[in-house]
PDB file of C-alpha atoms in Angstrom:
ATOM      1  CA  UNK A 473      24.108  -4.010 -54.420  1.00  0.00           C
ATOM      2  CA  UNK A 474      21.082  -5.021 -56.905  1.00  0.00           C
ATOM      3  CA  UNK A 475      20.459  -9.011 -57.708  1.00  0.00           C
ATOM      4  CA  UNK A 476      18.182  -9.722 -59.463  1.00  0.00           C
ATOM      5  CA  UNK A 477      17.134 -13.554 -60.466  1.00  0.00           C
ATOM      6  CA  UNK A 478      15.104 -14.130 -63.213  1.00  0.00           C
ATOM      7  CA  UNK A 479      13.921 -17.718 -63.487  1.00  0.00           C
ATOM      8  CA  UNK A 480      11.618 -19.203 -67.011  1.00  0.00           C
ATOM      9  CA  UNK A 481      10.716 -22.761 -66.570  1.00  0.00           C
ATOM     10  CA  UNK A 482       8.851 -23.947 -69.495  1.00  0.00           C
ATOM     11  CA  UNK A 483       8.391 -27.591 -71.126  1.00  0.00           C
ATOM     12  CA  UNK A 484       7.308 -27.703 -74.906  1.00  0.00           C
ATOM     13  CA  UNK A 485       4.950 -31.289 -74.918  1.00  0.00           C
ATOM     14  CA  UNK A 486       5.584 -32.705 -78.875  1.00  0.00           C
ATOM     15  CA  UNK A 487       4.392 -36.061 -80.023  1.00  0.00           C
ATOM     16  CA  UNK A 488       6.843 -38.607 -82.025  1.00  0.00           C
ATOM     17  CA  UNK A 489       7.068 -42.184 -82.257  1.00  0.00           C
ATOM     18  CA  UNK A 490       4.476 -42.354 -79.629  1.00  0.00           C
ATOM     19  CA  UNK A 491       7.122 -40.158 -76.927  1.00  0.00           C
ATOM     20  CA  UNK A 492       7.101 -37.461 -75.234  1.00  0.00           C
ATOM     21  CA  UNK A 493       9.685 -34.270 -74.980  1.00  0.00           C
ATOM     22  CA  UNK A 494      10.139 -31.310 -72.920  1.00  0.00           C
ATOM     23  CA  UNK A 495      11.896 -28.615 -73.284  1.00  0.00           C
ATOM     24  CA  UNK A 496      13.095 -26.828 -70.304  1.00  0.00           C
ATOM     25  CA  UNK A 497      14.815 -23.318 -69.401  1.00  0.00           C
ATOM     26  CA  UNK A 498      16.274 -21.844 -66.505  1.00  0.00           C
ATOM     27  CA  UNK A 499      18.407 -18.134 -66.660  1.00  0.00           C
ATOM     28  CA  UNK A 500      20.031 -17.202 -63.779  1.00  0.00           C
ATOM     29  CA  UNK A 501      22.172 -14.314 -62.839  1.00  0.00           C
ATOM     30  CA  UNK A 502      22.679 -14.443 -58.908  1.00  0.00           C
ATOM     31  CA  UNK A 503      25.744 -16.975 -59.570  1.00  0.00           C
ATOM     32  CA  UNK A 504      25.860 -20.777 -58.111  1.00  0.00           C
ATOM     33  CA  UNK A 505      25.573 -21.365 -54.610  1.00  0.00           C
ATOM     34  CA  UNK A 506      29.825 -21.952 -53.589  1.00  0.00           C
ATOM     35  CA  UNK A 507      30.107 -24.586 -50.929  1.00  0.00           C
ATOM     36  CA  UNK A 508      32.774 -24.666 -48.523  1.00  0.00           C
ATOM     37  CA  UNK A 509      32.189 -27.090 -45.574  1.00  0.00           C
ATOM     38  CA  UNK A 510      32.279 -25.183 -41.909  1.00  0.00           C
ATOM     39  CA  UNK A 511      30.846 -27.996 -40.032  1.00  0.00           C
ATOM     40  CA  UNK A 512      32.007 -32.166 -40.327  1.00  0.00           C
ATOM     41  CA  UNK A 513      30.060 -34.379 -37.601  1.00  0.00           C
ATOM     42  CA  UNK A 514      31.086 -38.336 -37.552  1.00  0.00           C
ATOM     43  CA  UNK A 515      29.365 -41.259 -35.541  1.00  0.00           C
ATOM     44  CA  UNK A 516      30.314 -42.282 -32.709  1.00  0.00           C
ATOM     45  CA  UNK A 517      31.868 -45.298 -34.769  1.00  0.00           C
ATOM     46  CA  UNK A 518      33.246 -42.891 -36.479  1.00  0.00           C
ATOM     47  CA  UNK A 519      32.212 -45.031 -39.796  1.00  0.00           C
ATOM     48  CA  UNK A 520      29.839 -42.715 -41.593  1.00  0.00           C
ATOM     49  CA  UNK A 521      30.116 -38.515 -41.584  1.00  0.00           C
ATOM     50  CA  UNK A 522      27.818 -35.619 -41.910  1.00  0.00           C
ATOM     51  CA  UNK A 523      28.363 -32.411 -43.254  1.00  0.00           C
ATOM     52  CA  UNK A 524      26.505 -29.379 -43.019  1.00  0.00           C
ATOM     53  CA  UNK A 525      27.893 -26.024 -44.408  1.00  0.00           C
ATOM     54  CA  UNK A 526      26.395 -22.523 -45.461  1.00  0.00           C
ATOM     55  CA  UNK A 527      23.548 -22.120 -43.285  1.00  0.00           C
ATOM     56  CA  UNK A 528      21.733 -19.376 -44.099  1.00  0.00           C
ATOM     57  CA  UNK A 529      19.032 -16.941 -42.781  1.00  0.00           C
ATOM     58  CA  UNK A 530      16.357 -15.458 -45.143  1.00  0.00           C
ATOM     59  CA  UNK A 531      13.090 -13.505 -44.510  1.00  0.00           C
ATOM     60  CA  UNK A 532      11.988 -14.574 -47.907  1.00  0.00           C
ATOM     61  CA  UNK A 533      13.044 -17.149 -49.719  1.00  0.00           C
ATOM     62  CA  UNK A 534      13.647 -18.578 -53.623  1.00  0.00           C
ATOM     63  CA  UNK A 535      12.641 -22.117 -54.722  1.00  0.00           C
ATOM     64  CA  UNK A 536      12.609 -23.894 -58.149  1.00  0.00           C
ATOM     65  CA  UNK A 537      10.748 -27.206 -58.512  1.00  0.00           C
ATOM     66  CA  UNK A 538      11.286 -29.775 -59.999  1.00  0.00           C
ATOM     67  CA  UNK A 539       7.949 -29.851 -61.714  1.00  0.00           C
ATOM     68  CA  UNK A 540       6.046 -26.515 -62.208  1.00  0.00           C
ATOM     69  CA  UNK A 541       6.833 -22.924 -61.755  1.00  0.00           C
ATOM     70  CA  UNK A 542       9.720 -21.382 -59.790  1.00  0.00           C
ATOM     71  CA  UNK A 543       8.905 -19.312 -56.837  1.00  0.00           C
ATOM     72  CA  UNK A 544       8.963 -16.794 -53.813  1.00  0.00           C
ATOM     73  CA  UNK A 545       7.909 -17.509 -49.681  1.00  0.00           C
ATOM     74  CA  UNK A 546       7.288 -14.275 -48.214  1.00  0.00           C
ATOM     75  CA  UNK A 547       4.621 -14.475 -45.274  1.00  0.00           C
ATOM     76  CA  UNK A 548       4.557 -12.417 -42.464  1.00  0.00           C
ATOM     77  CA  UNK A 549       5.931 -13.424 -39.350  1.00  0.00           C
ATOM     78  CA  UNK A 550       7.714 -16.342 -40.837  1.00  0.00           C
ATOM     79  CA  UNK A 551      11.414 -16.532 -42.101  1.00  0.00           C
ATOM     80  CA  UNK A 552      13.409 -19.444 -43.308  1.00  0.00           C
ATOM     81  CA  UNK A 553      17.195 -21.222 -42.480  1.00  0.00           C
ATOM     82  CA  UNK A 554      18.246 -23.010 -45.112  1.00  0.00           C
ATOM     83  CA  UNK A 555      21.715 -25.466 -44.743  1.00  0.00           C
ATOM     84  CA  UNK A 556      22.941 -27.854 -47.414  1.00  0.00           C
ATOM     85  CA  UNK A 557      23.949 -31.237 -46.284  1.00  0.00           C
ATOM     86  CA  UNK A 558      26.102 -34.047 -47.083  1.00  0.00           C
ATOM     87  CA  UNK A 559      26.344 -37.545 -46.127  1.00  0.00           C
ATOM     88  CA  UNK A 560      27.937 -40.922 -47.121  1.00  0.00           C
ATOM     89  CA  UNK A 561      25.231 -43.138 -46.179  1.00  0.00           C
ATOM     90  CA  UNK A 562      21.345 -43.128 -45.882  1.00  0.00           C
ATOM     91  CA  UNK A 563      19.711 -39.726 -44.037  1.00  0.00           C
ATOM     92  CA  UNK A 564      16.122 -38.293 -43.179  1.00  0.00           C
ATOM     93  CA  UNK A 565      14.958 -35.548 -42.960  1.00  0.00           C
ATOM     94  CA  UNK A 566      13.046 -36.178 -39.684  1.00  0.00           C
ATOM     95  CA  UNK A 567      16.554 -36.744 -37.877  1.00  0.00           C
ATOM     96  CA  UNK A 568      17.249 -33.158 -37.974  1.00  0.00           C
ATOM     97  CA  UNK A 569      16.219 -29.950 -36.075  1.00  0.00           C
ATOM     98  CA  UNK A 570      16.600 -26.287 -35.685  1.00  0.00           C
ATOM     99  CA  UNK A 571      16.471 -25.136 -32.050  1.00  0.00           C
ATOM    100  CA  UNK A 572      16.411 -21.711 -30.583  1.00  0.00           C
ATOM    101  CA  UNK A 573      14.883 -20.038 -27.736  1.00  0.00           C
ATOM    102  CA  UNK A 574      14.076 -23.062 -26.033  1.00  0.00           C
ATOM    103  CA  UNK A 575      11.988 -24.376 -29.259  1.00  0.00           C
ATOM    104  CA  UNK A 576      12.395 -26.714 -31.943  1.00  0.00           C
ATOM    105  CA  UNK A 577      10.960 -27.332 -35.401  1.00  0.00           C
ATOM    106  CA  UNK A 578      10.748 -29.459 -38.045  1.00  0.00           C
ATOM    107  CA  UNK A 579      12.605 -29.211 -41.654  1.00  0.00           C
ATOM    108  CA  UNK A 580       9.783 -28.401 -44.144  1.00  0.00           C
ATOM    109  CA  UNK A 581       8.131 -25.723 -45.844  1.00  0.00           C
ATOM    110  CA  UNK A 582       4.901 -24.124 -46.599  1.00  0.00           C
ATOM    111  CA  UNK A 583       2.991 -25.261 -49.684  1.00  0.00           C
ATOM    112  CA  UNK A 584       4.657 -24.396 -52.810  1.00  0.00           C
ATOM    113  CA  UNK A 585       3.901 -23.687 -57.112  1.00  0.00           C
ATOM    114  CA  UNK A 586       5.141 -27.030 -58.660  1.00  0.00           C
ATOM    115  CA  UNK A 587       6.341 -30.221 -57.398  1.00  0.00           C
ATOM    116  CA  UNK A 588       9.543 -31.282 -55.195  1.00  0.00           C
ATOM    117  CA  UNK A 589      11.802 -27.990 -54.676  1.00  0.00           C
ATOM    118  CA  UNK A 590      15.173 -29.021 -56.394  1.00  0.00           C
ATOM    119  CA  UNK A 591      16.682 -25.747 -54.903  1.00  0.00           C
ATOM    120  CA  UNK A 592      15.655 -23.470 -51.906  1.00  0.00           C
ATOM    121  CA  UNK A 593      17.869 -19.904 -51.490  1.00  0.00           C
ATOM    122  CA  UNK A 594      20.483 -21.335 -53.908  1.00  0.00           C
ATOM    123  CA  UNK A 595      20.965 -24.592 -52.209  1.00  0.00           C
ATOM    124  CA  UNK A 596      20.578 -27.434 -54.869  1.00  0.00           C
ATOM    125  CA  UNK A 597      20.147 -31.396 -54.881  1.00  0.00           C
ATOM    126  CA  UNK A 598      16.608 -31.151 -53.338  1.00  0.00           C
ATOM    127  CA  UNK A 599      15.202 -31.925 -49.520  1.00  0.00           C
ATOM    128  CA  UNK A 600      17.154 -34.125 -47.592  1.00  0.00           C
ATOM    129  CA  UNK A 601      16.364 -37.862 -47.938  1.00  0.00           C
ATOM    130  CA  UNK A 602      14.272 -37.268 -50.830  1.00  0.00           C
ATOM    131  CA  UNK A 603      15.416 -38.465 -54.703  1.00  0.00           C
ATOM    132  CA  UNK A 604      15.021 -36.331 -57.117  1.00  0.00           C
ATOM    133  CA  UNK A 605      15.038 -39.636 -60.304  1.00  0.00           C
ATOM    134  CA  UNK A 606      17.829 -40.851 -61.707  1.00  0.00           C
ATOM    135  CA  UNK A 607      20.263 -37.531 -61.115  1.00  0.00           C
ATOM    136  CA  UNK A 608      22.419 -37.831 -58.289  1.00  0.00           C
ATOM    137  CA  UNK A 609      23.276 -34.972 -56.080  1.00  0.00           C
ATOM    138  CA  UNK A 610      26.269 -34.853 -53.775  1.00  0.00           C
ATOM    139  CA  UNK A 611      24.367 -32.343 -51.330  1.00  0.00           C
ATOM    140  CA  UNK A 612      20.585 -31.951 -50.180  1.00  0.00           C
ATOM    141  CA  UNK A 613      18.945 -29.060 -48.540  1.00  0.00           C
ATOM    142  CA  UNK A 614      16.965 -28.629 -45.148  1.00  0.00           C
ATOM    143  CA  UNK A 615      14.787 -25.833 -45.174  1.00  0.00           C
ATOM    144  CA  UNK A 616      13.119 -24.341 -42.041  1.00  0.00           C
ATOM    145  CA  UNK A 617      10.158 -21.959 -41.363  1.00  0.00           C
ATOM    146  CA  UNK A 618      10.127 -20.017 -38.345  1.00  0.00           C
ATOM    147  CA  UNK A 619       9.106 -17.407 -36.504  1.00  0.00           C
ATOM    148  CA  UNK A 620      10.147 -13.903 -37.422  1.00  0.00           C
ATOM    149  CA  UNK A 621      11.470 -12.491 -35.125  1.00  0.00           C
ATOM    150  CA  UNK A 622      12.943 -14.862 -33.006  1.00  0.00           C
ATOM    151  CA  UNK A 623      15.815 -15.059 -30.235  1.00  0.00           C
ATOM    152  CA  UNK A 624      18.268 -16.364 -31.959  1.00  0.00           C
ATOM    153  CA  UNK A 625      21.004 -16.585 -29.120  1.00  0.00           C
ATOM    154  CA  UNK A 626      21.365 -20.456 -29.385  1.00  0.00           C
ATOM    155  CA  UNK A 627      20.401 -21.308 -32.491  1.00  0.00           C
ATOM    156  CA  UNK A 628      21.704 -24.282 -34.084  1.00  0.00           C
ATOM    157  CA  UNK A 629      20.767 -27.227 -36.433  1.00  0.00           C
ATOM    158  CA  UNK A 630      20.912 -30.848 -34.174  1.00  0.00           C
ATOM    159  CA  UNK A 631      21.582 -34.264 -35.526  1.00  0.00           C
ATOM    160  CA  UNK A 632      19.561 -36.653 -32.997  1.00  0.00           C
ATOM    161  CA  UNK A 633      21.503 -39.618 -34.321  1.00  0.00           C
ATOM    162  CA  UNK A 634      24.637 -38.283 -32.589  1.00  0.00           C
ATOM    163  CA  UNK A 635      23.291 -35.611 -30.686  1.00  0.00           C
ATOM    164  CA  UNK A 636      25.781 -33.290 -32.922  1.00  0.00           C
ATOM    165  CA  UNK A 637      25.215 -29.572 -33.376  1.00  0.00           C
ATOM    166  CA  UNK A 638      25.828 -26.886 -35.924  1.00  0.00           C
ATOM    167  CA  UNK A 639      25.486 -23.116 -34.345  1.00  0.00           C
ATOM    168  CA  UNK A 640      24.265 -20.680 -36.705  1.00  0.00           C
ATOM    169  CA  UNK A 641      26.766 -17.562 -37.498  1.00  0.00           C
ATOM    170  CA  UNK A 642      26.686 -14.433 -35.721  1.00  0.00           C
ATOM    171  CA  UNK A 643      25.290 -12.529 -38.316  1.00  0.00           C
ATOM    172  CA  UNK A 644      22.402 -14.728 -38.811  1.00  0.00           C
ATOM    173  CA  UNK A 645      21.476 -14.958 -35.180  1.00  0.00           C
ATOM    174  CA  UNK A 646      21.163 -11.196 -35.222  1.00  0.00           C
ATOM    175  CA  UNK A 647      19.403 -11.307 -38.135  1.00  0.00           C
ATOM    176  CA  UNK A 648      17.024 -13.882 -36.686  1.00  0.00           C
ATOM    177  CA  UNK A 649      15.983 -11.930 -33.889  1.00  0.00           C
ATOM    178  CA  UNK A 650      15.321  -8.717 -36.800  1.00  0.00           C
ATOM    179  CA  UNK A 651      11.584  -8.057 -37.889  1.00  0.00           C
ATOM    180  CA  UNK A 652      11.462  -8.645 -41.648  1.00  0.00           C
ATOM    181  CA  UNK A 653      11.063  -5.581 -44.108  1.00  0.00           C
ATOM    182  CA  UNK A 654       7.818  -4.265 -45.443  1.00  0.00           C
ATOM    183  CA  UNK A 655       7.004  -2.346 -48.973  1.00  0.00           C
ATOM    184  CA  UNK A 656       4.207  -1.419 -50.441  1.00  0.00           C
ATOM    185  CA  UNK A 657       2.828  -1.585 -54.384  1.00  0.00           C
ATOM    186  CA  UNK A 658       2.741   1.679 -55.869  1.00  0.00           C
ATOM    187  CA  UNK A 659       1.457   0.909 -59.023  1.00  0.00           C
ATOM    188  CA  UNK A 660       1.651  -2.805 -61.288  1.00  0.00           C
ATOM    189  CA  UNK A 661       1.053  -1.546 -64.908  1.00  0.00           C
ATOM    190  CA  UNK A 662       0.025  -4.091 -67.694  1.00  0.00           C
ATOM    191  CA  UNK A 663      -1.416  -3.945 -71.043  1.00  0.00           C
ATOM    192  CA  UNK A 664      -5.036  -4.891 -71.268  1.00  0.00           C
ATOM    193  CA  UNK A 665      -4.089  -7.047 -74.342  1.00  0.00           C
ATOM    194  CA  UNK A 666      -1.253  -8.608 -76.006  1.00  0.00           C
ATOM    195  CA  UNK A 667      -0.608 -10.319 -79.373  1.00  0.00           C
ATOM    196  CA  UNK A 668       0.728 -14.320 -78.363  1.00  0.00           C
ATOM    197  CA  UNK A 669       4.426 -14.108 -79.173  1.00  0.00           C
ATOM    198  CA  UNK A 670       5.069 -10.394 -78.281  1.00  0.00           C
ATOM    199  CA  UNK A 671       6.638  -9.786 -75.048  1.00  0.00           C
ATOM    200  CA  UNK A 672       4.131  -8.273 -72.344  1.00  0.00           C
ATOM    201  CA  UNK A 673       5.768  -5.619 -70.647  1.00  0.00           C
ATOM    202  CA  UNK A 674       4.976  -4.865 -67.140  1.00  0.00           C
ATOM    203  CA  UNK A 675       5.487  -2.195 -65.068  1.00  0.00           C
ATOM    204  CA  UNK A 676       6.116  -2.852 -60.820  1.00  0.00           C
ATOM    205  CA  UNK A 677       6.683   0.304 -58.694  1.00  0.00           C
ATOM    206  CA  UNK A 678       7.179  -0.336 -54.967  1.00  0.00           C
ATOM    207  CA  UNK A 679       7.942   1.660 -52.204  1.00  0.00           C
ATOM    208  CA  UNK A 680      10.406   0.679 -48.831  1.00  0.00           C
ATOM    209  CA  UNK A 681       8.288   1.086 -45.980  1.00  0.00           C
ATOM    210  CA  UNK A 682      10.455  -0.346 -43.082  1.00  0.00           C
ATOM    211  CA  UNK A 683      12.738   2.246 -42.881  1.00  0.00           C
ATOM    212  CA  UNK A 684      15.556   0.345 -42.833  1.00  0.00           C
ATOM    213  CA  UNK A 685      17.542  -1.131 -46.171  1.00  0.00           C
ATOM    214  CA  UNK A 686      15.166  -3.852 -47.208  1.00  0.00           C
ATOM    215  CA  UNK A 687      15.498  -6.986 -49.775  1.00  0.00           C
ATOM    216  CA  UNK A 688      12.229  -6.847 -52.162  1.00  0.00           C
ATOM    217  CA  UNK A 689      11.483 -10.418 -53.433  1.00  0.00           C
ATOM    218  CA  UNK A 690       8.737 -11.354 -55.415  1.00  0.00           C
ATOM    219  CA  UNK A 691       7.263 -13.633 -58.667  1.00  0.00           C
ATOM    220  CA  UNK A 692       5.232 -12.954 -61.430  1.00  0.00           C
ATOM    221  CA  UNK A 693       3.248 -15.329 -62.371  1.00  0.00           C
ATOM    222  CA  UNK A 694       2.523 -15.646 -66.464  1.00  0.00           C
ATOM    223  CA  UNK A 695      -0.078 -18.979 -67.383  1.00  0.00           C
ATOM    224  CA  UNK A 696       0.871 -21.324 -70.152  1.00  0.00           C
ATOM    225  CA  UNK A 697      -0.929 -24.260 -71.785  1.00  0.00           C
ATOM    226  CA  UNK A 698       1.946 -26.496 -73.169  1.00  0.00           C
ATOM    227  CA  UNK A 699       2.673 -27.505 -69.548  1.00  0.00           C
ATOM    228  CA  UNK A 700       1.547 -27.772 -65.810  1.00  0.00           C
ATOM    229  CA  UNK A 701       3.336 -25.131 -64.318  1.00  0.00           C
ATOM    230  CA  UNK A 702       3.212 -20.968 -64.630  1.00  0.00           C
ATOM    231  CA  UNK A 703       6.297 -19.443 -66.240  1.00  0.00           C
ATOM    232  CA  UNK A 704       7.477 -17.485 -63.314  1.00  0.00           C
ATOM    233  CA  UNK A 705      10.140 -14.657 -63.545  1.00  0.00           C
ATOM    234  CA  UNK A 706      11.662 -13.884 -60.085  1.00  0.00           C
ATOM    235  CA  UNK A 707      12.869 -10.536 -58.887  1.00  0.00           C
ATOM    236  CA  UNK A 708      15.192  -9.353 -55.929  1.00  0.00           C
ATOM    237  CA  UNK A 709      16.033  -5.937 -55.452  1.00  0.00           C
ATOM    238  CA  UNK A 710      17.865  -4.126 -52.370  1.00  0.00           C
ATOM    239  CA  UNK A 711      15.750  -0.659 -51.877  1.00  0.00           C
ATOM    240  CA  UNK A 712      16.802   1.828 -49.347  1.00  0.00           C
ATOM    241  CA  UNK A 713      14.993   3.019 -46.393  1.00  0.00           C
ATOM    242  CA  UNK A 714      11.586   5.005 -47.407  1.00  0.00           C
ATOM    243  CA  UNK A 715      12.369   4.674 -51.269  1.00  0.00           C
ATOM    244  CA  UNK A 716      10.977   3.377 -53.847  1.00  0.00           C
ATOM    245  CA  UNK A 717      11.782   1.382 -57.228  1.00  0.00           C
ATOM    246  CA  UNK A 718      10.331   0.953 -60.478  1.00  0.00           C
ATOM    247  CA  UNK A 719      10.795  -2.795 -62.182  1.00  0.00           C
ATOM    248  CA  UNK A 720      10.383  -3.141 -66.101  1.00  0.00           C
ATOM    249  CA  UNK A 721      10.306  -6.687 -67.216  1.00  0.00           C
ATOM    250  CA  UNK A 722       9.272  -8.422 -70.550  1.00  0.00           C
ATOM    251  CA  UNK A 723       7.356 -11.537 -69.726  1.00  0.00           C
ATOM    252  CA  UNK A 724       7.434 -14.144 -72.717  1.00  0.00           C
ATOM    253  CA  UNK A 725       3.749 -15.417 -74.456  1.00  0.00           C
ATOM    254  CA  UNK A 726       4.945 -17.592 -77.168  1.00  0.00           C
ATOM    255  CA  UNK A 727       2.910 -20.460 -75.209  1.00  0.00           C
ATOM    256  CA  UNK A 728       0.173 -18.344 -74.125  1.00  0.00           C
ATOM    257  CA  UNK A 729      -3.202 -19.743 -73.480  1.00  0.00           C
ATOM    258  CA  UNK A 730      -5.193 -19.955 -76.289  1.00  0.00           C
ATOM    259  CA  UNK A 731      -7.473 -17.277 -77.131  1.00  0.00           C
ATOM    260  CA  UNK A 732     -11.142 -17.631 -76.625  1.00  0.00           C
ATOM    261  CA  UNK A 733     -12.359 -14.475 -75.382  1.00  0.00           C
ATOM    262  CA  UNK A 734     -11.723 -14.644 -71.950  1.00  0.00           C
ATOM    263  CA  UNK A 735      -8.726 -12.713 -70.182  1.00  0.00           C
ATOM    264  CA  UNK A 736      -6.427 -14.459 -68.268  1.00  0.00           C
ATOM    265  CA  UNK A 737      -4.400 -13.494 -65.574  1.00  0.00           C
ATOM    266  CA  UNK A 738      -1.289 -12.515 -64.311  1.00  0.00           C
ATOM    267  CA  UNK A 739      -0.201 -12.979 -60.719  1.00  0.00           C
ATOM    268  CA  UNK A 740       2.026 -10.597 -58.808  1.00  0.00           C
ATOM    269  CA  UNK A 741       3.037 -12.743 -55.614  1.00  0.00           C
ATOM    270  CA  UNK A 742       6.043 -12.122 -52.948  1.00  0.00           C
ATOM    271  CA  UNK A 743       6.169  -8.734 -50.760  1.00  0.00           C
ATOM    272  CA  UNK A 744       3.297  -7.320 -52.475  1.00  0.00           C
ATOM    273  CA  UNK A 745       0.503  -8.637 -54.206  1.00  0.00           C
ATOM    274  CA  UNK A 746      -1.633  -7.996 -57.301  1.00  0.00           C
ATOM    275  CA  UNK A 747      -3.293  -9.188 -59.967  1.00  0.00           C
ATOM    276  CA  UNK A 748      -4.211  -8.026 -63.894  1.00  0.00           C
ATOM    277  CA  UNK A 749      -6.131  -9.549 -66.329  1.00  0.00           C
ATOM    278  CA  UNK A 750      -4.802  -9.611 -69.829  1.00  0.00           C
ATOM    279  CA  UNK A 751      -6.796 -10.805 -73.171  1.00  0.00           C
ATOM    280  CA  UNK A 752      -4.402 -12.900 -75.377  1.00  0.00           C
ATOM    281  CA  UNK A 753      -5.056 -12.406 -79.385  1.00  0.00           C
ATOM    282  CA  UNK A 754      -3.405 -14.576 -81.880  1.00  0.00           C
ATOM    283  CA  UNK A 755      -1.776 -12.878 -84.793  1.00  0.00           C
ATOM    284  CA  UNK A 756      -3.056 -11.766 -88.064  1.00  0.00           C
ATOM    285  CA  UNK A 757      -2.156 -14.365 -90.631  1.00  0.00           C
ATOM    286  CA  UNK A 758      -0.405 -13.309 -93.872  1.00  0.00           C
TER     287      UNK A 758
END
């Protein structure tokens, strides 16, 4: 099976009345996140509960923030365990844990594109114990990196607070203690130059070298100057053992960078990584 997730954030900045508007996008077709609770933990007063359901195991991982460009982790040696979480009263994130192998580590991830992640592998409502303004959320996210591979035996996610835990599935335990997959760029074809408002296409060939089935994740990066982010477009595809895959995608440059001569760039960043420089030309006026 191919997914593929292709995420534009962009915000238009317009003056009126002294204001300020943004316009925002988001297309998605990997579905929402479904959440059916595995796991309830109360207090030992039994007056508050926590609920942790679809933990998950990824050796890359999807984020969108809530300021700034969407965006892949993919580093090697690391992989990620993601839960949502639910609470009825006041929660940090520093009461948590994942343990396994006789180790334990803090939620949190590496640095990433943008501000607060609002979602992390499909799990919405942002990091635990952290507001996200005035929208209200009735589940957070804790998000883990760890090593890759790892024993994965007796992994869990603990609750100090009650000294509650949460085992990790079988399926995710073996896939904890799998090395994560490897491919290699075959070719990233872009135009030299494009007119601002005609789609840039771009060309991504990559090539499986595990030699097992592999999940390829990765972002490209476009630059705009109505906002502070990158538009990002994310891609996921499932390529088999020693094959390889060729990626078309139309990247948007209504809100281009200006043109002054100088190229700008666009970032290739996930799996595999590259880089192409692209001059931006405004078009011919009637």
């Amino acid at each position: 099976m191919q997914v593929e997730l292709m995420t534009s954030r962009r915000r238009v900045l317009a003056a009126g009345l002294g204001s300020l508007a943004a316009l925002a996008g988001c297309q998605s077709d990997g579905g929402t996140t479904t959440r059916q609770p595995t796991s309830t933990r109360t207090t030992d007063d039994d007056s508050s509960v926590v609920t942790i359901d679809g933990i998950a195991v990824r050796k890359a991982v999807t984020y969108g923030s809530s300021m700034g460009s969407s965006g892949v982790l993919t580093t090697d040696g690391e992989q990620y365990v993601v839960a949502s979480v639910r609470a009825d009263r006041d929660i940090s994130a520093d009461e948590f844990a994942f343990a396994a192998d006789g180790r334990t580590w803090s939620p949190g991830l590496p640095d990433t594109r943008g501000g607060t992640n609002r979602t992390v592998a499909g799990y919405d409502g942002g990091p635990v114990g952290v507001s996200l303004g005035p929208e209200e959320f009735d589940w957070s996210h804790l998000a883990y990196a760890v090593p890759s591979p790892l024993s994965g035996a007796d992994a869990r996610i603990e609750y100090e607070p009650t000294g509650q835990t949460w085992p990790l599935p079988e399926s995710d335990r073996e896939l904890l203690a799998e090395p994560e997959p490897a491919f290699e760029i075959l070719s990233l074809d872009v135009p030299d130059t494009v007119t601002r408002g005609e789609p840039l296409s771009v060309s991504l060939t990559v090539k499986n070298t595990t030699g097992t089935l592999g999940s390829f994740l990765a972002a490209v990066y476009w630059p705009t100057t109505v906002a502070d982010d990158d538009e990002a477009t994310l891609i996921e595809r499932t390529i088999a053992e020693d094959a390889r895959m060729t990626i078309d995608r139309d990247i948007d440059t209504e809100y281009a960078p200006d043109p002054d001569g100088e190229p700008v760039t666009l970032e290739l960043r996930g799996h595999v990584t590259a880089d192409r420089e692209v001059t931006v030309s405004d078009p011919e006026s009637g």
